[in-house]
Amino acid sequence: MEIIRPEVSTPQEADIAEGQLINSFISQCTSPIPDPDKWLEEDLKRNILLTTVDTALAWARQRSIFPLMFGLACCAFEMIGMAASRFDAARFGLDIFRWSPRQADLMIVAGTVTWKMAPAVRMVYDQMPEPKWVIAMGACTISGGTFRESYSVCPGINRIVPVDVYVPGCPPRPESLLYGITRLHAKIIKGTIDNPSLSLK
Ligand code: SF4
């Protein structure tokens, strides 16, 4: 609605103009307020979504993941690349990396896990609050990779902590890790209040 304000030069003219404007508002507002019984039901039908508490919680969890930085070798650089702006991991609900396990619910282990490092991996995992998940990134983390036969390398991190998603490659590219994150989403959404991580601890 276009409002035309007349030129006024005195306070009396301003009062008259304001009165005319108010009268024009009143004249255009004579139609009755729509009966809520007529439109409310249709509106409710369009805007109500039925779900379960389990599904709502799992949906919120999968879109709010706080990863823990656990880079051990060359794969870590691809993980760091994934966290940079070019790949925009926030699109997938992945928040900034945490340096404390107590503030994280996803441990991404990227690199060669030596037996000497194994107790530290387990200790950090134990310090993370439930529910929590683990991604094994790269051939070395998954199976020892090219160092599998070495006396000092753990031939698979699943011997130390339960793994939810494996991201193979040497090294896997950041896109592969993002795909692993979406696979983790698929797992989290199946979780329940009783068993949110669906992991065998
Ligand atoms: S999988 Fe390849 S890139 Fe990754 S830590 Fe092992 S050797 Fe390095």
Coordinates of N, CA, C and O and ligand atoms in Angstrom, one line a residue, residues 72-76 78 110-112 137-141 144-147 169-172, ligand 1:
L72 N 48.7 -39.1 13.2 CA 49.9 -39.9 13.6 C 50.9 -39.9 12.5 O 52.1 -40.2 12.7
A73 N 50.5 -39.7 11.2 CA 51.5 -39.8 10.1 C 50.9 -39.0 8.9 O 50.0 -38.2 9.1
C74 N 51.4 -39.4 7.7 CA 51.1 -38.6 6.5 C 49.6 -38.4 6.3 O 49.1 -37.4 5.8
C75 N 48.7 -39.4 6.6 CA 47.3 -39.3 6.4 C 46.7 -38.1 7.1 O 45.7 -37.5 6.7
A76 N 47.4 -37.6 8.2 CA 46.9 -36.5 9.0 C 46.8 -35.3 8.1 O 45.9 -34.4 8.4
E78 N 45.8 -35.0 5.1 CA 44.6 -35.1 4.3 C 43.4 -34.8 5.3 O 42.4 -34.1 4.9
A110 N 44.4 -41.0 12.1 CA 44.9 -40.9 10.7 C 46.4 -41.1 10.8 O 47.2 -40.2 11.2
G111 N 46.9 -42.3 10.4 CA 48.3 -42.5 10.3 C 48.7 -43.9 10.9 O 47.9 -44.7 11.4
T112 N 50.0 -44.1 10.9 CA 50.6 -45.4 11.4 C 50.5 -45.4 13.0 O 51.0 -44.5 13.6
M137 N 41.3 -44.0 9.5 CA 41.6 -43.3 8.2 C 42.9 -43.8 7.7 O 44.0 -43.6 8.3
G138 N 42.9 -44.4 6.5 CA 44.1 -44.8 5.9 C 44.6 -46.3 6.1 O 44.2 -46.9 7.1
A139 N 45.3 -46.8 5.2 CA 45.7 -48.2 5.2 C 46.5 -48.5 6.5 O 46.3 -49.6 7.1
C140 N 47.4 -47.6 6.9 CA 48.2 -47.9 8.1 C 47.3 -48.1 9.3 O 47.5 -49.0 10.2
T141 N 46.4 -47.1 9.5 CA 45.5 -47.2 10.7 C 44.6 -48.5 10.6 O 44.4 -49.1 11.6
G144 N 47.8 -51.6 9.3 CA 49.3 -51.5 9.4 C 49.8 -51.1 8.1 O 51.0 -50.7 8.0
G145 N 49.0 -51.2 7.0 CA 49.5 -50.8 5.7 C 50.8 -51.4 5.2 O 51.1 -52.6 5.5
T146 N 51.6 -50.5 4.7 CA 52.9 -51.0 4.2 C 53.8 -51.4 5.3 O 54.8 -52.1 5.1
F147 N 53.5 -51.0 6.5 CA 54.4 -51.4 7.7 C 53.8 -52.6 8.5 O 54.2 -52.8 9.6
G169 N 42.8 -46.2 1.8 CA 43.5 -45.3 0.9 C 44.9 -45.1 1.5 O 45.1 -45.3 2.7
C170 N 45.8 -44.6 0.7 CA 47.2 -44.3 1.1 C 47.7 -43.1 0.4 O 48.5 -43.2 -0.5
P171 N 47.4 -41.9 0.8 CA 46.4 -41.7 1.9 C 45.0 -41.5 1.2 O 44.9 -41.2 0.0
P172 N 43.9 -41.6 2.0 CA 42.6 -41.2 1.4 C 42.5 -39.7 1.2 O 43.1 -39.0 2.0
Ligands
SF4_1 S1 48.3 -45.0 4.8 FE1 49.9 -44.1 3.5 S2 49.6 -41.9 3.7 FE2 48.5 -42.9 5.4 S3 50.0 -42.9 7.1 FE3 50.2 -44.9 6.0 S4 51.8 -44.6 4.5 FE4 51.1 -42.5 5.2

